[in-house]
Structure formats: structure tokens, C-alpha cells
Amino acid sequence: DAGITQSPRYKITETGRQVTLMCHQTWSHSYMFWYRQDLGHGLRLIYYSAAADITDKGEVPDGYVVSRSKTENFPLTLESATRSQTSVYFCASSGGTDTQYFGPGTRLTVL
Amino acid sequence: AQSVAQPEDQVNVAEGNPLTVKCTYSVSGNPYLFWYVQYPNRGLQFLLKYITGDNLVKGSYGFEAEFNKSQTSFHLKKPSALVSDSALYFCAVRGLYSGAGSYQLTFGKGTKLSVIP
């Protein structure tokens, strides 16, 4: 199906474990973004990518790693999960027309 | 640095009445402004944007927004609210600057709109 998808939709993990959140888009958009949404903070940018193999930090990158070997995929890895990383994570993409299109989100709980 | 303020955490309005969700921004140069809506357990959906041109922008689901440069505001409006409009609304801004980060959006904290039957 066309669009932007995220997996898993829900994830429970334990402190110290590595977790990877997947994001896939079928539009061949150049730009992709990872945000986290927390009460009282709105959406905050974690990392973004302007193209395959080009990534850069956003507002809150600590504890996260990204890669983009293919245009359509932009995985986000929590190398050693902490409770403060419990959040809802949204992936978005943009074709350079300014508008970002968001995935359905992944609700991550770190115990 | 660019920033967005949504001064109201929650807005309550009766069904059929006009609604306004407020947004003010701070950015260098001319702004790109956006409104998104989020329904429970869903991702953000694009409503409308202002890039240039007419200060009154029309978007999806009957929403519109008015850009006011002197007041640095971009308030979201709808003439007649529906119960189905109840959701979380986010304002976002992007400044005009070059580089790979040009497409970064800065979001406000969101305003919860409740339309009362």
C-alpha cells in the first residue's frame, strides 16, 4: 500500500535493551524525520535525513541512532533503552514541497 | 531559533459555533506555517499551510487559517464546529534558510479542541 508505515505499532521493552523502530515510505520522498511526542512537549525532532546516507541530529538526539541506506527506509535505534525514552514515536517524510506526511506512530514503553 | 506558541492547552466550543485555535510564531525571515490535526491513537494529518500570497488560507474539512505578519500569528478557524472536529491540533513553523536542515519543522505543544454537542 502507498504511504508511510511504521512497525511495530506497540512495543514494550526493558531498560538496557536495544530496540529498533522501523519506518517505510513508498513515495520516494527525499526527506525523512523521526519525532517523539510527549505530554507537555508536543513533537520534538530526534533525527532527520535529507537523502540516503545523509542524516543529521535534531533537537533531542541523545540515546538514538539512525541510518538510511535506502531512500524508502529510515530505522530508529535505541541502543540501550531508558525509561525516559518511553514515548510515542512518529516518522514523517517530505518530498521537498514543505509538507510532511506522518506515519501512524509507535507507542514504546520502557520498563 | 524558531519557535511556536499555542497559548491554550484546551479549547471548548459548542457544536455549530465558530472555533478559533491560536498560534503565534517566531522565525527569521518569512515563515512557512502549517496546521496539523491528530485524532486519538493516530498520526498527524496535514490540514493547511501558508507559504506566500493570500493571508487567508483554506484547508481540509472546512478549516481555514489567517496569517497576520504584524502580530506573528496564524490562527486556525472554522465557521461552524462539528463534534467530529474534536482532536489535538498542532501549529508548526519552518523558516527560510538553506542547508539540509531546511525542512525541519518546529511544532507547538498542541491544543486540545473539544466540541460539545
XYZ file of N, CA and C in Angstrom:
684
model
N 0.833 -1.192 0.000
C 0.000 0.000 0.000
C 0.871 1.246 0.000
N 0.444 2.256 -0.704
C 1.187 3.501 -0.739
C 1.069 4.218 0.590
N 2.112 5.007 0.902
C 2.050 5.800 2.112
C 3.261 5.583 2.979
N 3.088 5.868 4.251
C 4.173 5.736 5.203
C 3.716 4.839 6.339
N 4.490 3.825 6.625
C 4.133 2.855 7.645
C 5.228 2.761 8.700
N 4.807 2.378 9.896
C 5.729 2.197 10.996
C 5.481 0.853 11.643
N 6.562 0.230 12.092
C 6.417 -1.022 12.821
C 7.496 -1.132 13.883
N 7.170 -1.772 15.016
C 5.828 -2.198 15.388
C 4.960 -1.010 15.785
N 3.683 -1.200 15.973
C 2.824 -0.129 16.434
C 2.912 0.015 17.950
N 3.164 -1.071 18.627
C 3.313 -1.063 20.077
C 4.513 -1.927 20.445
N 5.282 -1.441 21.426
C 6.455 -2.189 21.852
C 6.685 -1.953 23.333
N 6.877 -3.059 24.055
C 7.277 -2.973 25.451
C 8.644 -3.618 25.566
N 9.567 -2.923 26.202
C 10.910 -3.455 26.355
C 11.428 -3.127 27.748
N 12.609 -3.594 28.036
C 13.195 -3.356 29.347
C 14.398 -2.430 29.247
N 14.660 -1.768 30.329
C 15.806 -0.877 30.402
C 17.081 -1.607 29.991
N 17.869 -0.969 29.124
C 19.139 -1.523 28.691
C 19.078 -2.316 27.396
N 17.897 -2.659 26.960
C 17.780 -3.434 25.722
C 17.869 -2.518 24.506
N 18.304 -3.091 23.405
C 18.309 -2.375 22.145
C 16.968 -2.569 21.429
N 16.466 -1.472 20.906
C 15.169 -1.517 20.215
C 15.299 -0.774 18.887
N 14.734 -1.336 17.843
C 14.720 -0.655 16.545
C 13.288 -0.455 16.089
N 12.982 0.791 15.760
C 11.681 1.158 15.221
C 11.847 1.369 13.716
N 10.920 0.785 12.977
C 11.044 0.830 11.528
C 10.101 1.861 10.922
N 10.557 2.462 9.831
C 9.740 3.408 9.075
C 9.969 3.158 7.593
N 8.877 3.065 6.859
C 8.955 2.771 5.425
C 7.981 3.654 4.674
N 8.458 4.312 3.595
C 7.564 5.138 2.779
C 7.687 4.742 1.320
N 6.561 4.844 0.632
C 6.505 4.368 -0.757
C 6.481 5.514 -1.759
N 6.641 6.750 -1.289
C 6.569 7.897 -2.195
C 7.911 8.289 -2.804
N 8.999 7.653 -2.363
C 10.348 8.051 -2.776
C 10.683 9.479 -2.340
N 10.118 9.893 -1.217
C 10.433 11.208 -0.673
C 11.898 11.274 -0.259
N 12.498 12.438 -0.512
C 13.902 12.620 -0.147
C 14.093 12.744 1.361
N 13.206 13.526 1.971
C 13.376 13.845 3.387
C 12.573 12.896 4.259
N 13.208 12.473 5.355
C 12.511 11.685 6.371
C 12.916 12.182 7.746
N 11.998 12.007 8.697
C 12.151 12.593 10.024
C 11.673 11.612 11.087
N 12.287 11.704 12.266
C 11.802 11.000 13.441
C 11.501 12.021 14.534
N 10.283 11.916 15.090
C 9.862 12.759 16.194
C 9.446 11.876 17.369
N 9.519 12.463 18.547
C 8.872 11.847 19.688
C 7.824 12.807 20.238
N 6.724 12.228 20.708
C 5.634 13.036 21.236
C 5.431 12.714 22.700
N 5.539 13.728 23.519
C 5.372 13.589 24.956
C 4.437 14.677 25.453
N 3.644 14.335 26.464
C 2.723 15.321 27.035
C 3.492 16.547 27.502
N 2.981 17.705 27.122
C 3.616 18.941 27.552
C 4.764 19.406 26.684
N 5.148 18.564 25.742
C 6.277 18.922 24.872
C 5.899 18.976 23.406
N 4.756 18.504 23.056
C 4.401 18.454 21.642
C 5.276 17.453 20.922
N 5.675 17.762 19.720
C 6.564 16.902 18.940
C 7.957 17.503 18.931
N 8.929 16.666 19.173
C 10.326 17.112 19.145
C 11.101 16.245 18.172
N 11.904 16.900 17.357
C 12.648 16.221 16.300
C 13.845 15.499 16.888
N 13.992 14.221 16.544
C 15.112 13.422 17.032
C 16.243 13.433 16.005
N 15.938 12.981 14.807
C 16.880 12.947 13.693
C 16.114 13.197 12.410
N 16.840 13.627 11.401
C 16.249 13.752 10.086
C 17.277 13.333 9.042
N 16.769 13.122 7.829
C 17.616 12.684 6.726
C 17.173 13.402 5.461
N 18.136 13.969 4.761
C 17.827 14.684 3.523
C 17.858 13.763 2.306
N 18.493 12.615 2.444
C 18.597 11.656 1.337
C 19.261 10.399 1.900
N 19.346 9.378 1.092
C 20.039 8.164 1.526
C 21.475 8.515 1.921
N 21.897 7.972 3.033
C 23.247 8.152 3.576
C 23.537 9.555 4.085
N 22.505 10.400 4.196
C 22.674 11.742 4.768
C 21.713 11.887 5.934
N 22.260 11.966 7.135
C 21.422 12.121 8.328
C 22.009 13.217 9.211
N 21.171 13.779 10.060
C 21.641 14.825 10.955
C 20.773 14.859 12.198
N 21.347 15.407 13.258
C 20.667 15.457 14.542
C 19.599 16.535 14.566
N 18.539 16.237 15.328
C 17.525 17.229 15.604
C 17.677 17.785 16.998
N 16.555 18.048 17.638
C 16.557 18.697 18.942
C 16.952 17.759 20.077
N 16.559 16.483 19.994
C 16.773 15.543 21.105
C 17.385 14.226 20.619
N 18.621 14.216 20.126
C 19.197 13.018 19.518
C 19.860 12.030 20.480
N 20.112 12.454 21.721
C 20.905 11.608 22.621
C 20.194 10.289 22.910
N 20.963 9.189 22.752
C 20.431 7.858 23.028
C 19.823 7.178 21.818
N 19.839 7.869 20.701
C 19.242 7.340 19.462
C 20.280 7.276 18.349
N 20.076 6.312 17.460
C 20.922 6.169 16.271
C 20.017 5.943 15.074
N 20.367 6.522 13.950
C 19.597 6.306 12.718
C 20.539 5.896 11.600
N 19.933 5.331 10.580
C 20.649 5.004 9.354
C 19.668 5.149 8.206
N 20.215 5.324 7.027
C 19.339 5.396 5.844
C 20.123 4.905 4.632
N 20.152 3.614 4.475
C 20.856 3.013 3.350
C 19.991 3.012 2.090
N 18.675 3.047 2.254
C 17.752 3.108 1.123
C 16.807 4.281 1.312
N 16.418 4.902 0.234
C 15.547 6.074 0.296
C 14.279 5.796 1.070
N 13.713 4.605 0.920
C 12.395 4.335 1.468
C 12.381 3.958 2.945
N 13.529 3.648 3.522
C 13.567 3.177 4.902
C 14.395 4.097 5.790
N 13.922 4.284 7.016
C 14.628 5.166 7.958
C 14.442 4.606 9.370
N 15.188 3.578 9.724
C 15.039 2.980 11.050
C 15.655 3.834 12.158
N 15.025 3.780 13.315
C 15.498 4.478 14.513
C 15.840 3.433 15.567
N 17.069 3.479 16.079
C 17.512 2.505 17.067
C 17.801 3.177 18.400
N 17.244 2.589 19.441
C 17.591 2.966 20.803
C 18.630 1.952 21.252
N 19.859 2.378 21.407
C 20.948 1.435 21.638
C 20.844 0.774 23.011
N 20.435 1.518 24.006
C 20.260 0.992 25.356
C 19.093 1.766 25.972
N 17.926 1.185 25.843
C 16.707 1.918 26.188
C 16.683 2.349 27.658
N 16.155 3.536 27.879
C 15.954 4.060 29.234
C 14.485 4.418 29.414
N 14.060 4.522 30.662
C 12.651 4.813 30.929
C 12.236 6.168 30.353
N 13.172 7.100 30.289
C 12.853 8.420 29.743
C 12.569 8.379 28.240
N 12.865 7.258 27.617
C 12.561 7.100 26.197
C 11.181 6.491 25.953
N 10.443 6.247 27.015
C 9.041 5.870 26.869
C 8.303 7.038 26.228
N 7.678 6.780 25.080
C 7.095 7.869 24.310
C 6.335 7.282 23.122
N 5.718 8.170 22.371
C 5.152 7.797 21.085
C 6.069 8.373 20.012
N 6.493 7.535 19.098
C 7.450 7.932 18.073
C 6.755 8.002 16.718
N 6.965 9.112 16.043
C 6.386 9.319 14.717
C 7.483 9.520 13.684
N 7.300 8.850 12.587
C 8.135 9.036 11.419
C 7.356 9.898 10.427
N 8.064 10.722 9.675
C 7.425 11.559 8.667
C 8.323 11.630 7.445
N 7.729 11.961 6.323
C 8.509 12.141 5.109
C 8.018 13.362 4.352
N 8.899 13.897 3.521
C 8.554 15.071 2.721
C 9.279 14.982 1.393
N 8.549 15.344 0.348
C 9.137 15.301 -0.981
C 9.780 16.610 -1.389
N 9.951 17.501 -0.419
C 10.555 18.778 -0.740
C 9.529 19.847 -1.044
N 8.249 19.520 -0.827
C 7.198 20.512 -1.039
C 6.776 21.140 0.274
N 7.581 21.000 1.277
C 7.374 21.580 2.602
C 6.476 20.748 3.502
N 5.442 20.176 2.954
C 4.509 19.431 3.778
C 5.110 18.092 4.182
N 5.030 17.781 5.460
C 5.474 16.489 5.962
C 4.260 15.594 6.177
N 4.426 14.331 5.839
C 3.362 13.348 5.985
C 3.797 12.335 7.027
N 2.902 12.093 7.977
C 3.263 11.310 9.149
C 2.751 9.879 9.093
N 3.531 8.988 9.685
C 3.094 7.626 9.894
C 2.156 7.530 11.090
N 1.647 6.327 11.375
C 0.663 6.144 12.443
C 1.262 6.139 13.838
N 2.577 6.050 13.951
C 3.223 6.106 15.259
C 3.526 4.740 15.850
N 4.515 4.730 16.734
C 4.860 3.554 17.535
C 4.847 3.965 18.993
N 4.037 3.270 19.774
C 3.992 3.551 21.215
C 4.991 2.640 21.904
N 6.041 3.225 22.462
C 7.115 2.466 23.104
C 7.063 2.661 24.605
N 7.073 1.556 25.321
C 7.142 1.580 26.783
C 8.423 0.887 27.217
N 9.202 1.584 28.019
C 10.444 1.017 28.549
C 10.257 0.788 30.048
N 10.323 -0.461 30.462
C 10.088 -0.811 31.871
C 11.391 -0.809 32.669
N 16.750 31.090 16.405
C 15.975 29.851 16.553
C 14.496 30.144 16.329
N 13.810 29.188 15.767
C 12.383 29.378 15.506
C 11.579 28.746 16.627
N 10.400 29.290 16.875
C 9.552 28.756 17.937
C 8.089 28.992 17.605
N 7.251 28.192 18.239
C 5.807 28.293 18.066
C 5.160 28.257 19.439
N 4.165 29.105 19.640
C 3.415 29.088 20.890
C 1.938 28.870 20.606
N 1.369 27.920 21.294
C -0.080 27.720 21.280
C -0.542 28.003 22.705
N -1.094 29.179 22.930
C -1.316 29.649 24.302
C -2.398 28.906 25.070
N -3.238 28.177 24.378
C -4.328 27.457 25.047
C -4.091 25.958 24.969
N -4.039 25.310 26.138
C -3.907 23.856 26.144
C -5.205 23.205 25.667
N -6.328 23.838 25.983
C -7.622 23.263 25.619
C -8.579 24.382 25.209
N -9.377 24.080 24.210
C -10.438 24.983 23.749
C -11.734 24.188 23.703
N -12.755 24.718 24.340
C -14.082 24.097 24.306
C -15.032 24.992 23.515
N -15.794 24.387 22.643
C -16.741 25.156 21.840
C -17.990 24.318 21.614
N -19.120 24.971 21.555
C -20.382 24.267 21.309
C -20.511 23.953 19.824
N -21.098 22.811 19.544
C -21.328 22.414 18.152
C -22.115 23.497 17.431
N -21.679 23.848 16.225
C -22.355 24.863 15.436
C -21.771 26.253 15.606
N -21.025 26.447 16.682
C -20.397 27.752 16.910
C -19.074 27.841 16.166
N -18.618 29.064 15.897
C -17.290 29.203 15.277
C -16.186 28.842 16.267
N -15.093 28.333 15.731
C -13.975 27.986 16.595
C -12.706 28.677 16.125
N -11.844 28.970 17.095
C -10.524 29.518 16.814
C -9.503 28.819 17.689
N -8.429 28.370 17.080
C -7.291 27.814 17.815
C -6.104 28.707 17.509
N -5.492 29.239 18.555
C -4.495 30.289 18.374
C -3.070 29.748 18.227
N -2.284 30.494 17.447
C -0.882 30.143 17.234
C -0.095 31.413 16.966
N 1.014 31.573 17.650
C 1.943 32.643 17.329
C 3.315 32.020 17.095
N 4.137 32.707 16.349
C 5.406 32.112 15.949
C 6.529 33.128 16.019
N 7.748 32.595 15.999
C 8.928 33.430 15.923
C 9.909 32.739 14.984
N 10.343 33.453 13.958
C 11.254 32.860 12.975
C 11.981 33.980 12.247
N 13.157 33.704 11.761
C 13.892 34.671 10.961
C 13.361 34.657 9.543
N 13.080 35.802 9.016
C 12.609 35.888 7.652
C 11.146 35.491 7.528
N 10.737 35.270 6.305
C 9.348 34.903 6.050
C 9.090 33.448 6.439
N 7.989 33.201 7.120
C 7.742 31.849 7.620
C 6.947 30.980 6.658
N 7.149 29.691 6.793
C 6.236 28.694 6.264
C 5.462 28.192 7.481
N 4.149 28.223 7.422
C 3.327 27.873 8.578
C 2.371 26.746 8.238
N 2.151 25.880 9.212
C 1.357 24.673 8.986
C 0.422 24.440 10.168
N -0.702 23.803 9.859
C -1.562 23.227 10.885
C -1.752 21.746 10.589
N -1.633 20.967 11.679
C -1.871 19.531 11.619
C -2.920 19.177 12.664
N -3.640 18.079 12.417
C -4.606 17.576 13.381
C -4.262 16.131 13.723
N -4.461 15.794 14.983
C -4.200 14.427 15.434
C -5.424 13.886 16.156
N -5.989 12.829 15.620
C -7.086 12.133 16.279
C -6.504 11.073 17.202
N -7.247 10.638 18.208
C -6.720 9.684 19.182
C -6.086 8.454 18.531
N -4.899 8.124 18.994
C -4.148 6.938 18.541
C -3.869 6.962 17.034
N -3.744 8.147 16.483
C -3.437 8.283 15.061
C -2.235 9.189 14.876
N -1.680 9.164 13.676
C -0.620 10.097 13.329
C -1.181 11.467 13.019
N -0.287 12.404 12.762
C -0.718 13.757 12.426
C -1.166 13.822 10.972
N -2.254 14.546 10.760
C -2.753 14.749 9.409
C -2.607 16.215 9.034
N -2.120 16.468 7.848
C -1.933 17.827 7.353
C -3.288 18.479 7.093
N -3.466 19.712 7.582
C -4.698 20.462 7.354
C -4.517 21.558 6.312
N -3.503 22.397 6.522
C -3.281 23.516 5.620
C -1.917 24.127 5.875
N -1.511 24.980 4.935
C -0.229 25.650 5.092
C -0.273 27.037 4.454
N 0.565 27.907 4.977
C 0.797 29.219 4.389
C 2.248 29.297 3.943
N 2.425 29.640 2.674
C 3.778 29.848 2.153
C 3.935 31.308 1.752
N 3.031 31.762 0.916
C 3.043 33.137 0.464
C 1.671 33.432 -0.130
N 1.418 34.712 -0.414
C 0.167 35.026 -1.080
C -0.927 35.467 -0.134
N -2.140 35.070 -0.414
C -3.311 35.471 0.349
C -3.154 35.101 1.813
N -3.474 36.068 2.682
C -3.304 35.816 4.114
C -4.315 34.826 4.668
N -5.389 34.596 3.973
C -6.400 33.628 4.407
C -6.213 32.346 3.605
N -5.884 31.294 4.326
C -5.597 30.008 3.691
C -6.728 29.040 3.990
N -7.202 28.375 2.974
C -8.262 27.379 3.170
C -7.666 25.984 3.112
N -8.179 25.108 3.970
C -7.635 23.766 4.033
C -8.708 22.701 4.042
N -8.335 21.561 4.581
C -9.235 20.406 4.599
C -10.326 20.577 5.648
N -11.439 19.856 5.432
C -12.539 19.741 6.395
C -13.158 21.085 6.779
N -13.067 22.078 5.916
C -13.680 23.369 6.182
C -12.866 24.302 7.047
N -11.650 23.913 7.399
C -10.785 24.769 8.204
C -10.104 25.825 7.344
N -9.797 26.939 7.982
C -9.026 27.994 7.353
C -8.134 28.629 8.403
N -7.127 29.333 7.950
C -6.225 29.998 8.892
C -5.851 31.353 8.332
N -5.666 32.288 9.247
C -5.340 33.647 8.843
C -3.931 34.004 9.276
N -3.116 34.330 8.314
C -1.746 34.751 8.577
C -1.725 36.244 8.855
N -1.131 36.643 9.975
C -1.013 38.052 10.328
C 0.454 38.332 10.639
N 1.117 38.979 9.699
C 2.564 39.173 9.839
C 2.898 40.125 10.981
N 2.114 41.170 11.142
C 2.419 42.162 12.175
C 2.255 41.588 13.582
N 1.315 40.661 13.738
C 1.101 40.027 15.034
C 1.800 38.676 15.129
N 2.512 38.293 14.125
C 3.179 36.978 14.024
C 2.249 35.865 14.494
N 1.061 35.855 13.906
C 0.077 34.852 14.298
C -0.431 34.086 13.085
N -0.952 32.915 13.377
C -1.510 32.053 12.322
C -2.615 31.237 12.972
N -3.730 31.893 13.269
C -4.831 31.252 13.978
C -5.665 30.374 13.060
N -6.041 29.235 13.570
C -6.882 28.280 12.844
C -8.347 28.577 13.160
N -9.189 28.552 12.126
C -10.592 28.892 12.328
C -11.498 27.952 11.544
N -12.738 27.885 12.031
C -13.780 27.171 11.304
C -15.101 27.840 11.641
N -15.929 28.134 10.662
C -17.165 28.893 10.919
C -18.172 28.151 11.787
N -18.228 26.826 11.661
C -19.227 26.062 12.390
C -18.612 24.738 12.836
N -18.404 24.579 14.118
C -17.710 23.403 14.642
C -18.591 22.155 14.628
N -17.954 21.021 14.382
C -18.619 19.722 14.429
C -18.028 18.906 15.579
N -18.831 18.014 16.126
C -18.323 17.141 17.189
C -17.109 16.357 16.693
N -17.124 15.983 15.419
C -16.035 15.209 14.835
C -14.740 16.017 14.691
N -14.811 17.334 14.931
C -13.597 18.161 14.919
C -12.795 18.018 16.208
N -13.362 17.381 17.197
C -12.659 17.201 18.476
C -11.383 16.401 18.253
N -10.263 17.006 18.590
C -8.956 16.392 18.320
C -7.883 17.292 18.899
N -6.639 16.905 18.670
C -5.482 17.690 19.084
C -4.925 18.398 17.855
N -4.707 19.702 17.975
C -4.273 20.494 16.836
C -2.888 21.071 17.099
N -2.035 20.942 16.086
C -0.667 21.416 16.196
C -0.375 22.459 15.128
N 0.245 23.535 15.562
C 0.769 24.545 14.663
C 2.265 24.286 14.500
N 2.807 24.540 13.310
C 4.238 24.315 13.079
C 4.786 25.412 12.171
N 6.068 25.679 12.312
C 6.704 26.729 11.517
C 8.018 26.225 10.942
N 8.325 26.727 9.777
C 9.613 26.460 9.143
C 10.139 27.769 8.625
N 11.383 28.070 8.925
C 11.963 29.306 8.429
C 12.603 29.094 7.072
N 12.979 30.166 6.440
C 13.631 30.099 5.142
C 15.137 30.162 5.334
N 15.766 29.016 5.254
C 17.218 29.011 5.316
C 17.706 27.804 4.534
N 18.931 27.855 4.116
C 19.441 26.806 3.231
C 20.085 25.689 4.039
N 20.421 24.636 3.361
C 21.081 23.521 4.016
C 20.162 22.346 4.191
N 20.723 21.237 4.608
C 19.955 20.002 4.749
C 18.870 20.126 5.793
N 19.027 21.015 6.726
C 18.015 21.162 7.764
C 16.873 22.072 7.392
N 16.841 22.479 6.119
C 15.856 23.472 5.728
C 14.433 23.020 5.942
N 14.205 21.715 5.924
C 12.831 21.247 6.002
C 12.413 20.866 7.400
N 13.207 21.237 8.392
C 12.808 20.970 9.767
C 11.611 21.838 10.138
N 10.654 21.219 10.790
C 9.522 21.942 11.342
C 9.667 22.019 12.857
N 9.270 23.161 13.397
C 9.164 23.293 14.846
C 7.686 23.351 15.189
N 7.267 22.462 16.094
C 5.859 22.340 16.448
C 5.549 23.031 17.771
N 4.326 23.526 17.867
C 3.810 23.954 19.158
C 3.453 22.731 19.988
N 3.028 22.977 21.239
C 2.741 21.872 22.144
C 1.362 21.266 21.935
N 0.581 21.887 21.091
C -0.725 21.338 20.781
C -1.848 21.957 21.590
N -3.022 22.008 20.982
C -4.237 22.485 21.641
C -5.312 21.431 21.467
N -5.877 20.999 22.582
C -6.959 20.014 22.520
C -8.278 20.736 22.302
N -8.927 20.427 21.208
C -10.224 21.022 20.889
C -11.324 20.038 21.254
N -12.261 20.496 22.048
C -13.430 19.694 22.386
C -14.668 20.422 21.893
N -15.425 19.771 21.033
C -16.673 20.336 20.535
C -17.812 19.646 21.263
N -18.588 20.438 21.964
C -19.636 19.905 22.841
C -20.960 19.857 22.107
N -21.627 18.685 22.107
C -22.896 18.578 21.374
C -23.973 19.467 21.963
